[in-house]
C-alpha cells in the first residue's frame, strides 16, 4: 500500500499513527447513514463519492485545511461501505475533487484551459505568484495551496478560480489579489463574478427582459 503514496506524503507509519483511528464524528455518522440510506439494498457502494467527500471535509475540520484523504481514511470509508479498499482508492484517484496529499486552508484552483487563458488566466496566476503562491505548492504558513486545473465549467465568466467550494469569476490581476488578501484576513469574499454582472448575464446587465432582474415581471400586458 505504501507504493501508492506520492513522495511528498508522510511515511505510511506516520499516516497510520495520525489517521489510523479515524472515525466519523457523531454529526457525520448521522449524515453518512442518511447518504447510504438513499440507495436501495445492495447498492450501498454507490455512496462512495459523497462519503469520501464527507471524510475529506472532516479531515479538513480537524486540520484547519481544505481537507485531504490519507490512506487510512480511505480504508475507513471503504470498510464502512463493505467494499474493497482498491475500489474506493480508484474513485479517490479519479476525481480531482479529492486531495491525496495535504493542502492548505484554501485550495486555489486556477483554470488554465483555453477560454480562461485567452481572457487572462496568466494575470490570475501572476497575482497568485505575487502573493507567494507557487503551482503545486503550499505557502509556508499553510494558508494557500495553488493548483492549475482544466476546465471548471464557467467559461462564460473567464478567467476564474475555484477556492474550496466557491467560484470567483471575471477576474483580473487586481481582483484576484483582493480575493486572496481578503481570505488571508479571515474574510469571505463575495463569490461569483467580480465585476458588475448577474451570474453569466452580459456584462453591464441583461439586454432583454431587464425588469426580471428585480421581480417576476408580468409582460403579458405589453405583448397583448
Short mmCIF file of N, CA and C in Angstrom, two decimals, residues 106-184:
data_model
loop_
_atom_site.label_atom_id
_atom_site.label_comp_id
_atom_site.label_asym_id
_atom_site.label_seq_id
_atom_site.Cartn_x
_atom_site.Cartn_y
_atom_site.Cartn_z
N UNK A 106 -6.86 27.13 2.16
CA UNK A 106 -7.58 27.48 0.93
C UNK A 106 -6.88 26.85 -0.26
N UNK A 107 -7.61 26.01 -0.96
CA UNK A 107 -7.07 25.36 -2.16
C UNK A 107 -7.48 26.20 -3.37
N UNK A 108 -6.52 26.91 -3.92
CA UNK A 108 -6.76 27.83 -5.04
C UNK A 108 -6.53 27.06 -6.34
N UNK A 109 -7.62 26.78 -7.06
CA UNK A 109 -7.54 26.04 -8.30
C UNK A 109 -7.81 26.99 -9.46
N UNK A 110 -6.76 27.30 -10.21
CA UNK A 110 -6.85 28.26 -11.31
C UNK A 110 -7.09 27.50 -12.61
N UNK A 111 -8.16 27.87 -13.31
CA UNK A 111 -8.43 27.25 -14.60
C UNK A 111 -7.47 27.82 -15.64
N UNK A 112 -6.76 26.94 -16.34
CA UNK A 112 -5.84 27.38 -17.38
C UNK A 112 -6.23 26.91 -18.76
N UNK A 113 -7.47 26.43 -18.91
CA UNK A 113 -7.93 25.96 -20.20
C UNK A 113 -8.16 27.15 -21.14
N UNK A 114 -8.30 26.87 -22.44
CA UNK A 114 -8.23 27.90 -23.48
C UNK A 114 -9.09 29.13 -23.21
N UNK A 115 -10.40 29.03 -22.89
CA UNK A 115 -11.18 30.25 -22.67
C UNK A 115 -10.61 31.13 -21.56
N UNK A 116 -10.21 30.51 -20.45
CA UNK A 116 -9.63 31.29 -19.36
C UNK A 116 -8.27 31.85 -19.75
N UNK A 117 -7.49 31.06 -20.47
CA UNK A 117 -6.18 31.54 -20.90
C UNK A 117 -6.31 32.76 -21.81
N UNK A 118 -7.26 32.70 -22.75
CA UNK A 118 -7.44 33.81 -23.68
C UNK A 118 -7.95 35.07 -22.98
N UNK A 119 -8.64 34.89 -21.86
CA UNK A 119 -9.21 36.06 -21.17
C UNK A 119 -8.44 36.45 -19.91
N UNK A 120 -7.24 35.90 -19.74
CA UNK A 120 -6.40 36.45 -18.69
C UNK A 120 -6.02 35.56 -17.54
N UNK A 121 -6.03 34.23 -17.71
CA UNK A 121 -5.63 33.38 -16.58
C UNK A 121 -4.16 33.59 -16.22
N UNK A 122 -3.34 34.04 -17.18
CA UNK A 122 -1.95 34.35 -16.84
C UNK A 122 -1.87 35.47 -15.81
N UNK A 123 -2.78 36.45 -15.90
CA UNK A 123 -2.82 37.52 -14.91
C UNK A 123 -3.23 36.99 -13.54
N UNK A 124 -4.16 36.02 -13.55
CA UNK A 124 -4.59 35.41 -12.28
C UNK A 124 -3.42 34.68 -11.64
N UNK A 125 -2.68 33.90 -12.44
CA UNK A 125 -1.52 33.18 -11.91
C UNK A 125 -0.44 34.16 -11.45
N UNK A 126 -0.28 35.26 -12.18
CA UNK A 126 0.70 36.27 -11.77
C UNK A 126 0.33 36.88 -10.43
N UNK A 127 -0.96 37.13 -10.22
CA UNK A 127 -1.41 37.66 -8.93
C UNK A 127 -1.14 36.67 -7.81
N UNK A 128 -1.35 35.39 -8.10
CA UNK A 128 -1.06 34.36 -7.10
C UNK A 128 0.44 34.33 -6.79
N UNK A 129 1.25 34.40 -7.84
CA UNK A 129 2.70 34.38 -7.64
C UNK A 129 3.16 35.58 -6.82
N UNK A 130 2.54 36.74 -7.07
CA UNK A 130 2.92 37.95 -6.33
C UNK A 130 2.62 37.83 -4.84
N UNK A 131 1.68 36.93 -4.49
CA UNK A 131 1.34 36.70 -3.09
C UNK A 131 2.07 35.48 -2.52
N UNK A 132 3.02 34.97 -3.27
CA UNK A 132 3.85 33.88 -2.76
C UNK A 132 3.32 32.50 -3.05
N UNK A 133 2.26 32.38 -3.86
CA UNK A 133 1.71 31.07 -4.20
C UNK A 133 2.49 30.50 -5.39
N UNK A 134 2.83 29.23 -5.31
CA UNK A 134 3.54 28.55 -6.38
C UNK A 134 2.76 27.30 -6.77
N UNK A 135 2.66 27.06 -8.07
CA UNK A 135 1.88 25.92 -8.55
C UNK A 135 2.41 24.61 -7.96
N UNK A 136 1.48 23.83 -7.42
CA UNK A 136 1.83 22.55 -6.83
C UNK A 136 2.36 22.64 -5.41
N UNK A 137 2.37 23.85 -4.84
CA UNK A 137 2.91 24.01 -3.51
C UNK A 137 1.96 24.70 -2.55
N UNK A 138 2.32 24.67 -1.28
CA UNK A 138 1.55 25.31 -0.21
C UNK A 138 2.42 26.39 0.41
N UNK A 139 1.83 27.54 0.69
CA UNK A 139 2.58 28.63 1.28
C UNK A 139 3.09 28.23 2.67
N UNK A 140 4.21 28.82 3.10
CA UNK A 140 4.87 28.37 4.35
C UNK A 140 3.95 28.34 5.57
N UNK A 141 3.03 29.30 5.67
CA UNK A 141 2.14 29.32 6.84
C UNK A 141 0.97 28.36 6.70
N UNK A 142 0.90 27.64 5.57
CA UNK A 142 -0.16 26.65 5.37
C UNK A 142 -1.49 27.22 4.95
N UNK A 143 -1.50 28.47 4.48
CA UNK A 143 -2.78 29.10 4.17
C UNK A 143 -3.29 28.75 2.77
N UNK A 144 -2.42 28.79 1.77
CA UNK A 144 -2.85 28.60 0.38
C UNK A 144 -2.09 27.44 -0.28
N UNK A 145 -2.83 26.65 -1.04
CA UNK A 145 -2.24 25.70 -1.98
C UNK A 145 -2.72 26.09 -3.37
N UNK A 146 -1.80 26.15 -4.32
CA UNK A 146 -2.13 26.58 -5.68
C UNK A 146 -2.01 25.41 -6.64
N UNK A 147 -3.07 25.21 -7.43
CA UNK A 147 -3.09 24.17 -8.46
C UNK A 147 -3.65 24.76 -9.74
N UNK A 148 -3.02 24.47 -10.87
CA UNK A 148 -3.61 24.83 -12.16
C UNK A 148 -4.40 23.63 -12.66
N UNK A 149 -5.66 23.85 -13.02
CA UNK A 149 -6.56 22.75 -13.37
C UNK A 149 -7.14 22.99 -14.76
N UNK A 150 -7.81 21.94 -15.24
CA UNK A 150 -8.52 22.05 -16.51
C UNK A 150 -9.91 22.63 -16.27
N UNK A 151 -10.70 22.71 -17.31
CA UNK A 151 -11.96 23.47 -17.33
C UNK A 151 -12.82 23.21 -16.09
N UNK A 152 -13.24 24.30 -15.46
CA UNK A 152 -14.11 24.23 -14.28
C UNK A 152 -15.55 24.58 -14.63
N UNK A 153 -15.84 24.76 -15.92
CA UNK A 153 -17.23 24.88 -16.36
C UNK A 153 -17.83 26.27 -16.21
N UNK A 154 -17.01 27.30 -16.14
CA UNK A 154 -17.55 28.65 -16.06
C UNK A 154 -16.93 29.51 -17.17
N UNK A 155 -16.90 28.95 -18.37
CA UNK A 155 -16.17 29.59 -19.48
C UNK A 155 -16.72 30.97 -19.81
N UNK A 156 -18.01 31.19 -19.67
CA UNK A 156 -18.59 32.50 -19.98
C UNK A 156 -18.13 33.56 -19.01
N UNK A 157 -17.58 33.15 -17.88
CA UNK A 157 -17.12 34.09 -16.85
C UNK A 157 -15.60 34.03 -16.69
N UNK A 158 -14.92 33.62 -17.74
CA UNK A 158 -13.46 33.50 -17.68
C UNK A 158 -12.81 34.88 -17.55
N UNK A 159 -11.63 34.89 -16.87
CA UNK A 159 -10.96 33.80 -16.16
C UNK A 159 -11.52 33.63 -14.75
N UNK A 160 -11.38 32.42 -14.23
CA UNK A 160 -11.97 32.14 -12.93
C UNK A 160 -11.09 31.18 -12.14
N UNK A 161 -11.35 31.14 -10.84
CA UNK A 161 -10.71 30.17 -9.96
C UNK A 161 -11.77 29.55 -9.06
N UNK A 162 -11.49 28.35 -8.60
CA UNK A 162 -12.29 27.74 -7.55
C UNK A 162 -11.43 27.71 -6.30
N UNK A 163 -11.95 28.26 -5.21
CA UNK A 163 -11.25 28.24 -3.93
C UNK A 163 -12.15 27.53 -2.94
N UNK A 164 -11.73 26.33 -2.54
CA UNK A 164 -12.57 25.43 -1.74
C UNK A 164 -13.91 25.22 -2.45
N UNK A 165 -15.01 25.67 -1.89
CA UNK A 165 -16.31 25.42 -2.51
C UNK A 165 -16.82 26.59 -3.33
N UNK A 166 -16.07 27.67 -3.43
CA UNK A 166 -16.55 28.89 -4.09
C UNK A 166 -15.83 29.15 -5.41
N UNK A 167 -16.58 29.67 -6.37
CA UNK A 167 -16.00 30.14 -7.62
C UNK A 167 -15.88 31.65 -7.59
N UNK A 168 -14.76 32.15 -8.09
CA UNK A 168 -14.54 33.59 -8.27
C UNK A 168 -14.26 33.81 -9.75
N UNK A 169 -15.07 34.67 -10.37
CA UNK A 169 -15.10 34.75 -11.83
C UNK A 169 -14.85 36.17 -12.32
N UNK A 170 -14.62 36.27 -13.65
CA UNK A 170 -14.35 37.58 -14.29
C UNK A 170 -13.21 38.29 -13.58
N UNK A 171 -12.12 37.57 -13.39
CA UNK A 171 -11.02 38.07 -12.57
C UNK A 171 -10.02 38.89 -13.37
N UNK A 172 -9.34 39.77 -12.68
CA UNK A 172 -8.18 40.49 -13.17
C UNK A 172 -7.05 40.28 -12.17
N UNK A 173 -5.89 40.82 -12.47
CA UNK A 173 -4.79 40.77 -11.51
C UNK A 173 -5.22 41.41 -10.20
N UNK A 174 -5.87 42.57 -10.30
CA UNK A 174 -6.25 43.32 -9.11
C UNK A 174 -7.32 42.61 -8.30
N UNK A 175 -8.35 42.09 -8.97
CA UNK A 175 -9.43 41.45 -8.21
C UNK A 175 -8.98 40.11 -7.62
N UNK A 176 -8.09 39.41 -8.32
CA UNK A 176 -7.53 38.18 -7.74
C UNK A 176 -6.75 38.51 -6.48
N UNK A 177 -5.95 39.56 -6.55
CA UNK A 177 -5.19 39.99 -5.37
C UNK A 177 -6.12 40.33 -4.22
N UNK A 178 -7.21 41.03 -4.53
CA UNK A 178 -8.16 41.41 -3.48
C UNK A 178 -8.80 40.19 -2.83
N UNK A 179 -9.13 39.18 -3.63
CA UNK A 179 -9.73 37.95 -3.08
C UNK A 179 -8.75 37.26 -2.15
N UNK A 180 -7.50 37.11 -2.59
CA UNK A 180 -6.50 36.43 -1.76
C UNK A 180 -6.23 37.20 -0.47
N UNK A 181 -6.17 38.52 -0.56
CA UNK A 181 -5.92 39.31 0.64
C UNK A 181 -7.09 39.23 1.62
N UNK A 182 -8.31 39.20 1.10
CA UNK A 182 -9.47 39.08 1.98
C UNK A 182 -9.47 37.74 2.70
N UNK A 183 -9.15 36.67 1.98
CA UNK A 183 -9.09 35.35 2.61
C UNK A 183 -8.01 35.32 3.68
N UNK A 184 -6.88 35.94 3.41
CA UNK A 184 -5.79 35.97 4.38
C UNK A 184 -6.18 36.73 5.64
#
